[in-house]
Amino acid sequence: MKNLKILLAILPLFTIACSNDYTGETSETAHLTESAKKSGIGPVNPANPANPFDIAGSMHNEILEIIDETDYNSQSIEEIASLVDSVSAAHPEVMPLSSHYNLSGRLPEITLLANNENAITDVLTACTMGASAKANFIIFVNNLPLVAAGSYEDIQSAIVSYEASVLANTGFSAEDKRIILTATSVARYAAYEKKRKDKDWETNVTSIAATVCGAEQNLVLGLKMAITVELFQGNNPTQ
């Protein structure tokens, strides 16, 4: 809890608060929001209804759960990406968008991300987000490991608090908020799933970078790239 308090104390220093509600939801995600209500199991619910892109994390976990049931043993980026595309194409919420955002055309990019210790810095440098949004987000990502060793409740509280500050920030564009909130949703749900299986789990910053990279184009591509990186690094722990 000490680390959580430190992180929550740091975040307001890098955000500009206001009372305006965020209205930048994109039309392509509007039809997906209902399925976000099916968010998780157990005493702690990973959902944050205040995040208009919360569906990204919900679908991330649903797709991962299906893949876990297949007893896959894929080792390469190519095999894992193909598996993620196949499972996503059959997911009822992802299906309308999935075929337009296959991973096959992003394999070199995903490979670079999965093997890059500075992936988040490189992705944000090339990202279309505004300078203030980039600076704000990298501080959040760098401080997230402070609470990763604690309980999931600590992690969720830190992420939800940050999401509230992003929603209230008048200095961020609608596109800045869309990308950041997609990434935080995936990170929040991913932490929930991983913490259930391994209490010593550490934040996967590369997965966050992959989400940002894909989310620039589309929410579905962002969560699919995150899943691919997570599965690859899980099967290749030295990466």
PDB file of C-alpha atoms in Angstrom:
ATOM      1  CA  MET A   1       0.000   0.000   0.000  1.00  0.00           C
ATOM      2  CA  LYS A   2       2.925   2.342   0.573  1.00  0.00           C
ATOM      3  CA  ASN A   3       3.932   2.030  -3.081  1.00  0.00           C
ATOM      4  CA  LEU A   4       0.341   2.584  -4.152  1.00  0.00           C
ATOM      5  CA  LYS A   5       0.181   5.806  -2.160  1.00  0.00           C
ATOM      6  CA  ILE A   6       3.441   6.948  -3.725  1.00  0.00           C
ATOM      7  CA  LEU A   7       2.151   6.317  -7.230  1.00  0.00           C
ATOM      8  CA  LEU A   8      -1.193   7.962  -6.601  1.00  0.00           C
ATOM      9  CA  ALA A   9       0.605  10.965  -5.152  1.00  0.00           C
ATOM     10  CA  ILE A  10       2.844  11.252  -8.201  1.00  0.00           C
ATOM     11  CA  LEU A  11       0.181  11.056 -10.883  1.00  0.00           C
ATOM     12  CA  PRO A  12      -1.607  14.370 -10.206  1.00  0.00           C
ATOM     13  CA  LEU A  13       1.657  16.239 -10.681  1.00  0.00           C
ATOM     14  CA  PHE A  14       1.665  15.235 -14.319  1.00  0.00           C
ATOM     15  CA  THR A  15      -1.994  15.732 -15.184  1.00  0.00           C
ATOM     16  CA  ILE A  16      -4.299  18.699 -15.703  1.00  0.00           C
ATOM     17  CA  ALA A  17      -7.622  18.138 -13.970  1.00  0.00           C
ATOM     18  CA  CYS A  18     -10.989  19.458 -15.076  1.00  0.00           C
ATOM     19  CA  SER A  19     -14.639  18.534 -14.626  1.00  0.00           C
ATOM     20  CA  ASN A  20     -15.519  17.888 -18.263  1.00  0.00           C
ATOM     21  CA  ASP A  21     -16.711  14.384 -19.077  1.00  0.00           C
ATOM     22  CA  TYR A  22     -14.860  12.569 -21.824  1.00  0.00           C
ATOM     23  CA  THR A  23     -16.931  12.262 -24.995  1.00  0.00           C
ATOM     24  CA  GLY A  24     -14.376  10.905 -27.443  1.00  0.00           C
ATOM     25  CA  GLU A  25     -15.643   7.343 -27.857  1.00  0.00           C
ATOM     26  CA  THR A  26     -15.257   6.061 -31.403  1.00  0.00           C
ATOM     27  CA  SER A  27     -18.234   4.622 -33.272  1.00  0.00           C
ATOM     28  CA  GLU A  28     -16.457   1.348 -34.017  1.00  0.00           C
ATOM     29  CA  THR A  29     -16.371   0.408 -30.309  1.00  0.00           C
ATOM     30  CA  ALA A  30     -19.887   1.515 -29.418  1.00  0.00           C
ATOM     31  CA  HIS A  31     -21.468  -1.824 -30.325  1.00  0.00           C
ATOM     32  CA  LEU A  32     -18.972  -3.672 -28.121  1.00  0.00           C
ATOM     33  CA  THR A  33     -19.565  -2.043 -24.763  1.00  0.00           C
ATOM     34  CA  GLU A  34     -22.281  -4.414 -23.599  1.00  0.00           C
ATOM     35  CA  SER A  35     -19.890  -7.365 -23.445  1.00  0.00           C
ATOM     36  CA  ALA A  36     -17.636  -5.470 -21.033  1.00  0.00           C
ATOM     37  CA  LYS A  37     -20.187  -6.307 -18.349  1.00  0.00           C
ATOM     38  CA  LYS A  38     -18.966  -9.906 -18.505  1.00  0.00           C
ATOM     39  CA  SER A  39     -15.685  -8.739 -17.000  1.00  0.00           C
ATOM     40  CA  GLY A  40     -13.926 -11.274 -14.864  1.00  0.00           C
ATOM     41  CA  ILE A  41     -14.559 -13.715 -12.107  1.00  0.00           C
ATOM     42  CA  GLY A  42     -13.743 -13.759  -8.458  1.00  0.00           C
ATOM     43  CA  PRO A  43     -14.253 -11.222  -5.661  1.00  0.00           C
ATOM     44  CA  VAL A  44     -12.463  -8.405  -7.493  1.00  0.00           C
ATOM     45  CA  ASN A  45     -13.917  -7.127 -10.734  1.00  0.00           C
ATOM     46  CA  PRO A  46     -11.299  -5.712 -13.131  1.00  0.00           C
ATOM     47  CA  ALA A  47     -13.824  -3.536 -14.962  1.00  0.00           C
ATOM     48  CA  ASN A  48     -13.840   0.249 -14.920  1.00  0.00           C
ATOM     49  CA  PRO A  49     -17.146   1.437 -16.449  1.00  0.00           C
ATOM     50  CA  ALA A  50     -15.815   5.006 -16.490  1.00  0.00           C
ATOM     51  CA  ASN A  51     -13.316   4.013 -19.182  1.00  0.00           C
ATOM     52  CA  PRO A  52     -15.138   4.179 -22.545  1.00  0.00           C
ATOM     53  CA  PHE A  53     -12.645   1.666 -23.975  1.00  0.00           C
ATOM     54  CA  ASP A  54     -12.926  -0.860 -21.158  1.00  0.00           C
ATOM     55  CA  ILE A  55     -14.068  -3.463 -23.683  1.00  0.00           C
ATOM     56  CA  ALA A  56     -10.472  -3.774 -24.915  1.00  0.00           C
ATOM     57  CA  GLY A  57      -9.336  -5.403 -21.691  1.00  0.00           C
ATOM     58  CA  SER A  58     -12.452  -7.539 -21.401  1.00  0.00           C
ATOM     59  CA  MET A  59     -11.966  -8.993 -24.882  1.00  0.00           C
ATOM     60  CA  HIS A  60      -8.246  -9.423 -24.222  1.00  0.00           C
ATOM     61  CA  ASN A  61      -8.979 -11.747 -21.303  1.00  0.00           C
ATOM     62  CA  GLU A  62     -11.766 -13.605 -23.080  1.00  0.00           C
ATOM     63  CA  ILE A  63      -9.527 -14.378 -26.062  1.00  0.00           C
ATOM     64  CA  LEU A  64      -6.657 -15.438 -23.800  1.00  0.00           C
ATOM     65  CA  GLU A  65      -8.983 -17.761 -21.897  1.00  0.00           C
ATOM     66  CA  ILE A  66     -10.044 -19.461 -25.133  1.00  0.00           C
ATOM     67  CA  ILE A  67      -6.421 -19.837 -26.229  1.00  0.00           C
ATOM     68  CA  ASP A  68      -5.454 -21.311 -22.851  1.00  0.00           C
ATOM     69  CA  GLU A  69      -8.066 -24.018 -23.393  1.00  0.00           C
ATOM     70  CA  THR A  70      -6.506 -25.068 -26.714  1.00  0.00           C
ATOM     71  CA  ASP A  71      -3.305 -26.442 -25.132  1.00  0.00           C
ATOM     72  CA  TYR A  72      -1.301 -24.611 -27.765  1.00  0.00           C
ATOM     73  CA  ASN A  73       2.481 -25.060 -27.884  1.00  0.00           C
ATOM     74  CA  SER A  74       3.341 -22.402 -30.428  1.00  0.00           C
ATOM     75  CA  GLN A  75       6.795 -20.894 -29.990  1.00  0.00           C
ATOM     76  CA  SER A  76       7.252 -18.492 -32.891  1.00  0.00           C
ATOM     77  CA  ILE A  77       5.705 -15.076 -33.409  1.00  0.00           C
ATOM     78  CA  GLU A  78       4.231 -16.303 -36.701  1.00  0.00           C
ATOM     79  CA  GLU A  79       2.469 -19.298 -35.132  1.00  0.00           C
ATOM     80  CA  ILE A  80       1.172 -17.337 -32.173  1.00  0.00           C
ATOM     81  CA  ALA A  81      -0.083 -14.476 -34.362  1.00  0.00           C
ATOM     82  CA  SER A  82      -1.919 -16.958 -36.583  1.00  0.00           C
ATOM     83  CA  LEU A  83      -3.535 -18.544 -33.524  1.00  0.00           C
ATOM     84  CA  VAL A  84      -4.586 -15.161 -32.132  1.00  0.00           C
ATOM     85  CA  ASP A  85      -6.073 -14.169 -35.501  1.00  0.00           C
ATOM     86  CA  SER A  86      -8.013 -17.441 -35.718  1.00  0.00           C
ATOM     87  CA  VAL A  87      -9.451 -17.236 -32.215  1.00  0.00           C
ATOM     88  CA  SER A  88     -10.265 -13.536 -32.594  1.00  0.00           C
ATOM     89  CA  ALA A  89     -12.074 -14.159 -35.868  1.00  0.00           C
ATOM     90  CA  ALA A  90     -14.474 -16.499 -34.052  1.00  0.00           C
ATOM     91  CA  HIS A  91     -15.088 -14.147 -31.114  1.00  0.00           C
ATOM     92  CA  PRO A  92     -18.604 -12.663 -31.481  1.00  0.00           C
ATOM     93  CA  GLU A  93     -17.593  -9.148 -30.411  1.00  0.00           C
ATOM     94  CA  VAL A  94     -14.317  -9.054 -32.322  1.00  0.00           C
ATOM     95  CA  MET A  95     -15.595 -10.762 -35.478  1.00  0.00           C
ATOM     96  CA  PRO A  96     -16.993  -7.621 -37.197  1.00  0.00           C
ATOM     97  CA  LEU A  97     -13.586  -5.914 -37.006  1.00  0.00           C
ATOM     98  CA  SER A  98     -11.034  -8.712 -36.764  1.00  0.00           C
ATOM     99  CA  SER A  99     -10.717  -9.598 -40.450  1.00  0.00           C
ATOM    100  CA  HIS A 100      -9.705  -6.034 -41.285  1.00  0.00           C
ATOM    101  CA  TYR A 101      -6.867  -6.033 -38.763  1.00  0.00           C
ATOM    102  CA  ASN A 102      -5.013  -9.322 -39.128  1.00  0.00           C
ATOM    103  CA  LEU A 103      -1.610  -9.649 -37.512  1.00  0.00           C
ATOM    104  CA  SER A 104       0.047 -11.163 -40.577  1.00  0.00           C
ATOM    105  CA  GLY A 105       0.985  -7.733 -41.888  1.00  0.00           C
ATOM    106  CA  ARG A 106       2.483  -6.648 -38.562  1.00  0.00           C
ATOM    107  CA  LEU A 107       4.823  -9.583 -37.864  1.00  0.00           C
ATOM    108  CA  PRO A 108       8.122  -7.664 -38.283  1.00  0.00           C
ATOM    109  CA  GLU A 109       6.807  -4.942 -35.987  1.00  0.00           C
ATOM    110  CA  ILE A 110       5.617  -7.421 -33.349  1.00  0.00           C
ATOM    111  CA  THR A 111       8.940  -9.277 -33.485  1.00  0.00           C
ATOM    112  CA  LEU A 112      10.846  -6.053 -32.858  1.00  0.00           C
ATOM    113  CA  LEU A 113       8.586  -5.176 -29.939  1.00  0.00           C
ATOM    114  CA  ALA A 114       8.869  -8.593 -28.311  1.00  0.00           C
ATOM    115  CA  ASN A 115      12.670  -8.454 -28.394  1.00  0.00           C
ATOM    116  CA  ASN A 116      13.115  -4.797 -27.437  1.00  0.00           C
ATOM    117  CA  GLU A 117      13.792  -3.865 -23.817  1.00  0.00           C
ATOM    118  CA  ASN A 118      13.039  -0.224 -24.654  1.00  0.00           C
ATOM    119  CA  ALA A 119       9.850  -0.961 -26.578  1.00  0.00           C
ATOM    120  CA  ILE A 120       7.636   1.507 -24.714  1.00  0.00           C
ATOM    121  CA  THR A 121      10.074   4.381 -25.252  1.00  0.00           C
ATOM    122  CA  ASP A 122      10.496   3.594 -28.940  1.00  0.00           C
ATOM    123  CA  VAL A 123       6.760   3.179 -29.505  1.00  0.00           C
ATOM    124  CA  LEU A 124       5.896   6.456 -27.808  1.00  0.00           C
ATOM    125  CA  THR A 125       8.628   8.291 -29.711  1.00  0.00           C
ATOM    126  CA  ALA A 126       7.037   7.242 -33.001  1.00  0.00           C
ATOM    127  CA  CYS A 127       3.459   7.477 -31.736  1.00  0.00           C
ATOM    128  CA  THR A 128       1.029  10.114 -33.019  1.00  0.00           C
ATOM    129  CA  MET A 129       0.014  11.171 -29.517  1.00  0.00           C
ATOM    130  CA  GLY A 130       0.742  14.703 -28.396  1.00  0.00           C
ATOM    131  CA  ALA A 131       3.942  15.475 -26.514  1.00  0.00           C
ATOM    132  CA  SER A 132       2.216  16.099 -23.174  1.00  0.00           C
ATOM    133  CA  ALA A 133       0.221  12.867 -23.441  1.00  0.00           C
ATOM    134  CA  LYS A 134       3.370  10.876 -24.233  1.00  0.00           C
ATOM    135  CA  ALA A 135       5.265  12.373 -21.294  1.00  0.00           C
ATOM    136  CA  ASN A 136       2.347  11.751 -18.958  1.00  0.00           C
ATOM    137  CA  PHE A 137       1.852   8.155 -20.076  1.00  0.00           C
ATOM    138  CA  ILE A 138       5.521   7.138 -19.875  1.00  0.00           C
ATOM    139  CA  ILE A 139       5.628   8.370 -16.270  1.00  0.00           C
ATOM    140  CA  PHE A 140       2.599   6.226 -15.470  1.00  0.00           C
ATOM    141  CA  VAL A 141       4.106   3.155 -17.164  1.00  0.00           C
ATOM    142  CA  ASN A 142       7.453   3.614 -15.430  1.00  0.00           C
ATOM    143  CA  ASN A 143       5.763   3.905 -12.035  1.00  0.00           C
ATOM    144  CA  LEU A 144       3.333   1.019 -12.496  1.00  0.00           C
ATOM    145  CA  PRO A 145       5.888  -1.597 -11.316  1.00  0.00           C
ATOM    146  CA  LEU A 146       5.828   0.147  -7.918  1.00  0.00           C
ATOM    147  CA  VAL A 147       2.457  -1.470  -7.235  1.00  0.00           C
ATOM    148  CA  ALA A 148       2.873  -4.632  -9.324  1.00  0.00           C
ATOM    149  CA  ALA A 149       4.323  -6.534  -6.377  1.00  0.00           C
ATOM    150  CA  GLY A 150       1.256  -5.781  -4.278  1.00  0.00           C
ATOM    151  CA  SER A 151      -2.273  -7.123  -4.482  1.00  0.00           C
ATOM    152  CA  TYR A 152      -4.467  -6.800  -7.551  1.00  0.00           C
ATOM    153  CA  GLU A 153      -6.565  -4.281  -5.635  1.00  0.00           C
ATOM    154  CA  ASP A 154      -3.498  -2.022  -5.443  1.00  0.00           C
ATOM    155  CA  ILE A 155      -2.857  -2.348  -9.171  1.00  0.00           C
ATOM    156  CA  GLN A 156      -6.476  -1.733 -10.091  1.00  0.00           C
ATOM    157  CA  SER A 157      -6.715   1.333  -7.854  1.00  0.00           C
ATOM    158  CA  ALA A 158      -3.584   2.840  -9.397  1.00  0.00           C
ATOM    159  CA  ILE A 159      -4.774   2.261 -12.963  1.00  0.00           C
ATOM    160  CA  VAL A 160      -8.335   3.456 -12.343  1.00  0.00           C
ATOM    161  CA  SER A 161      -6.999   6.601 -10.659  1.00  0.00           C
ATOM    162  CA  TYR A 162      -4.772   7.274 -13.647  1.00  0.00           C
ATOM    163  CA  GLU A 163      -7.643   6.678 -16.071  1.00  0.00           C
ATOM    164  CA  ALA A 164      -9.727   9.254 -14.208  1.00  0.00           C
ATOM    165  CA  SER A 165      -6.933  11.802 -14.560  1.00  0.00           C
ATOM    166  CA  VAL A 166      -6.664  11.080 -18.290  1.00  0.00           C
ATOM    167  CA  LEU A 167     -10.408  11.489 -18.788  1.00  0.00           C
ATOM    168  CA  ALA A 168     -10.281  14.843 -16.991  1.00  0.00           C
ATOM    169  CA  ASN A 169      -7.225  16.203 -18.770  1.00  0.00           C
ATOM    170  CA  THR A 170      -8.136  19.058 -21.110  1.00  0.00           C
ATOM    171  CA  GLY A 171      -4.643  19.042 -22.596  1.00  0.00           C
ATOM    172  CA  PHE A 172      -5.120  15.639 -24.212  1.00  0.00           C
ATOM    173  CA  SER A 173      -6.855  15.196 -27.547  1.00  0.00           C
ATOM    174  CA  ALA A 174      -9.640  12.649 -28.049  1.00  0.00           C
ATOM    175  CA  GLU A 175      -7.148  10.486 -29.934  1.00  0.00           C
ATOM    176  CA  ASP A 176      -4.618  10.712 -27.093  1.00  0.00           C
ATOM    177  CA  LYS A 177      -7.271   9.533 -24.659  1.00  0.00           C
ATOM    178  CA  ARG A 178      -8.455   6.728 -26.927  1.00  0.00           C
ATOM    179  CA  ILE A 179      -4.964   5.241 -27.237  1.00  0.00           C
ATOM    180  CA  ILE A 180      -4.055   5.641 -23.563  1.00  0.00           C
ATOM    181  CA  LEU A 181      -7.363   4.326 -22.236  1.00  0.00           C
ATOM    182  CA  THR A 182      -7.222   1.313 -24.548  1.00  0.00           C
ATOM    183  CA  ALA A 183      -3.749   0.496 -23.219  1.00  0.00           C
ATOM    184  CA  THR A 184      -4.701   0.984 -19.569  1.00  0.00           C
ATOM    185  CA  SER A 185      -7.785  -1.190 -19.986  1.00  0.00           C
ATOM    186  CA  VAL A 186      -5.715  -4.053 -21.406  1.00  0.00           C
ATOM    187  CA  ALA A 187      -3.094  -3.615 -18.668  1.00  0.00           C
ATOM    188  CA  ARG A 188      -5.751  -3.639 -15.942  1.00  0.00           C
ATOM    189  CA  TYR A 189      -7.446  -6.805 -17.179  1.00  0.00           C
ATOM    190  CA  ALA A 190      -4.135  -8.530 -17.955  1.00  0.00           C
ATOM    191  CA  ALA A 191      -2.947  -7.877 -14.411  1.00  0.00           C
ATOM    192  CA  TYR A 192      -6.159  -9.377 -13.047  1.00  0.00           C
ATOM    193  CA  GLU A 193      -5.707 -12.571 -15.045  1.00  0.00           C
ATOM    194  CA  LYS A 194      -2.002 -12.940 -14.301  1.00  0.00           C
ATOM    195  CA  LYS A 195      -2.283 -12.150 -10.591  1.00  0.00           C
ATOM    196  CA  ARG A 196      -4.821 -14.944 -10.192  1.00  0.00           C
ATOM    197  CA  LYS A 197      -2.242 -17.413 -11.492  1.00  0.00           C
ATOM    198  CA  ASP A 198       0.963 -15.939 -10.086  1.00  0.00           C
ATOM    199  CA  LYS A 199       1.016 -13.592  -7.104  1.00  0.00           C
ATOM    200  CA  ASP A 200       4.616 -12.679  -7.969  1.00  0.00           C
ATOM    201  CA  TRP A 201       3.689 -11.593 -11.499  1.00  0.00           C
ATOM    202  CA  GLU A 202       5.415  -8.438 -12.749  1.00  0.00           C
ATOM    203  CA  THR A 203       4.014  -5.803 -15.093  1.00  0.00           C
ATOM    204  CA  ASN A 204       4.626  -6.583 -18.775  1.00  0.00           C
ATOM    205  CA  VAL A 205       5.668  -3.193 -20.123  1.00  0.00           C
ATOM    206  CA  THR A 206       6.305  -4.657 -23.579  1.00  0.00           C
ATOM    207  CA  SER A 207       2.673  -5.737 -23.737  1.00  0.00           C
ATOM    208  CA  ILE A 208       1.614  -2.169 -22.958  1.00  0.00           C
ATOM    209  CA  ALA A 209       3.875  -0.937 -25.758  1.00  0.00           C
ATOM    210  CA  ALA A 210       2.306  -3.446 -28.158  1.00  0.00           C
ATOM    211  CA  THR A 211      -1.176  -2.264 -27.203  1.00  0.00           C
ATOM    212  CA  VAL A 212      -0.274   1.364 -27.880  1.00  0.00           C
ATOM    213  CA  CYS A 213       1.350   0.449 -31.179  1.00  0.00           C
ATOM    214  CA  GLY A 214      -1.720  -1.410 -32.425  1.00  0.00           C
ATOM    215  CA  ALA A 215      -4.299   0.890 -30.851  1.00  0.00           C
ATOM    216  CA  GLU A 216      -3.067   3.787 -32.960  1.00  0.00           C
ATOM    217  CA  GLN A 217      -4.893   2.067 -35.799  1.00  0.00           C
ATOM    218  CA  ASN A 218      -7.649   0.165 -34.026  1.00  0.00           C
ATOM    219  CA  LEU A 219      -8.695  -1.142 -30.609  1.00  0.00           C
ATOM    220  CA  VAL A 220      -8.843  -4.754 -31.813  1.00  0.00           C
ATOM    221  CA  LEU A 221      -5.373  -4.607 -33.339  1.00  0.00           C
ATOM    222  CA  GLY A 222      -4.035  -3.198 -30.078  1.00  0.00           C
ATOM    223  CA  LEU A 223      -5.357  -6.007 -27.896  1.00  0.00           C
ATOM    224  CA  LYS A 224      -4.336  -8.674 -30.442  1.00  0.00           C
ATOM    225  CA  MET A 225      -0.771  -7.384 -30.587  1.00  0.00           C
ATOM    226  CA  ALA A 226      -0.653  -7.346 -26.784  1.00  0.00           C
ATOM    227  CA  ILE A 227      -1.830 -10.968 -26.589  1.00  0.00           C
ATOM    228  CA  THR A 228       0.738 -12.071 -29.170  1.00  0.00           C
ATOM    229  CA  VAL A 229       3.612 -10.451 -27.283  1.00  0.00           C
ATOM    230  CA  GLU A 230       2.419 -11.865 -23.955  1.00  0.00           C
ATOM    231  CA  LEU A 231       2.129 -15.415 -25.308  1.00  0.00           C
ATOM    232  CA  PHE A 232       5.485 -15.233 -27.077  1.00  0.00           C
ATOM    233  CA  GLN A 233       7.318 -13.949 -24.022  1.00  0.00           C
ATOM    234  CA  GLY A 234       5.519 -16.464 -21.815  1.00  0.00           C
ATOM    235  CA  ASN A 235       6.741 -19.322 -24.018  1.00  0.00           C
ATOM    236  CA  ASN A 236      10.197 -17.789 -24.394  1.00  0.00           C
ATOM    237  CA  PRO A 237      11.004 -16.464 -20.904  1.00  0.00           C
ATOM    238  CA  THR A 238      14.506 -15.350 -21.910  1.00  0.00           C
ATOM    239  CA  GLN A 239      13.027 -12.811 -24.332  1.00  0.00           C
TER     240      GLN A 239
END
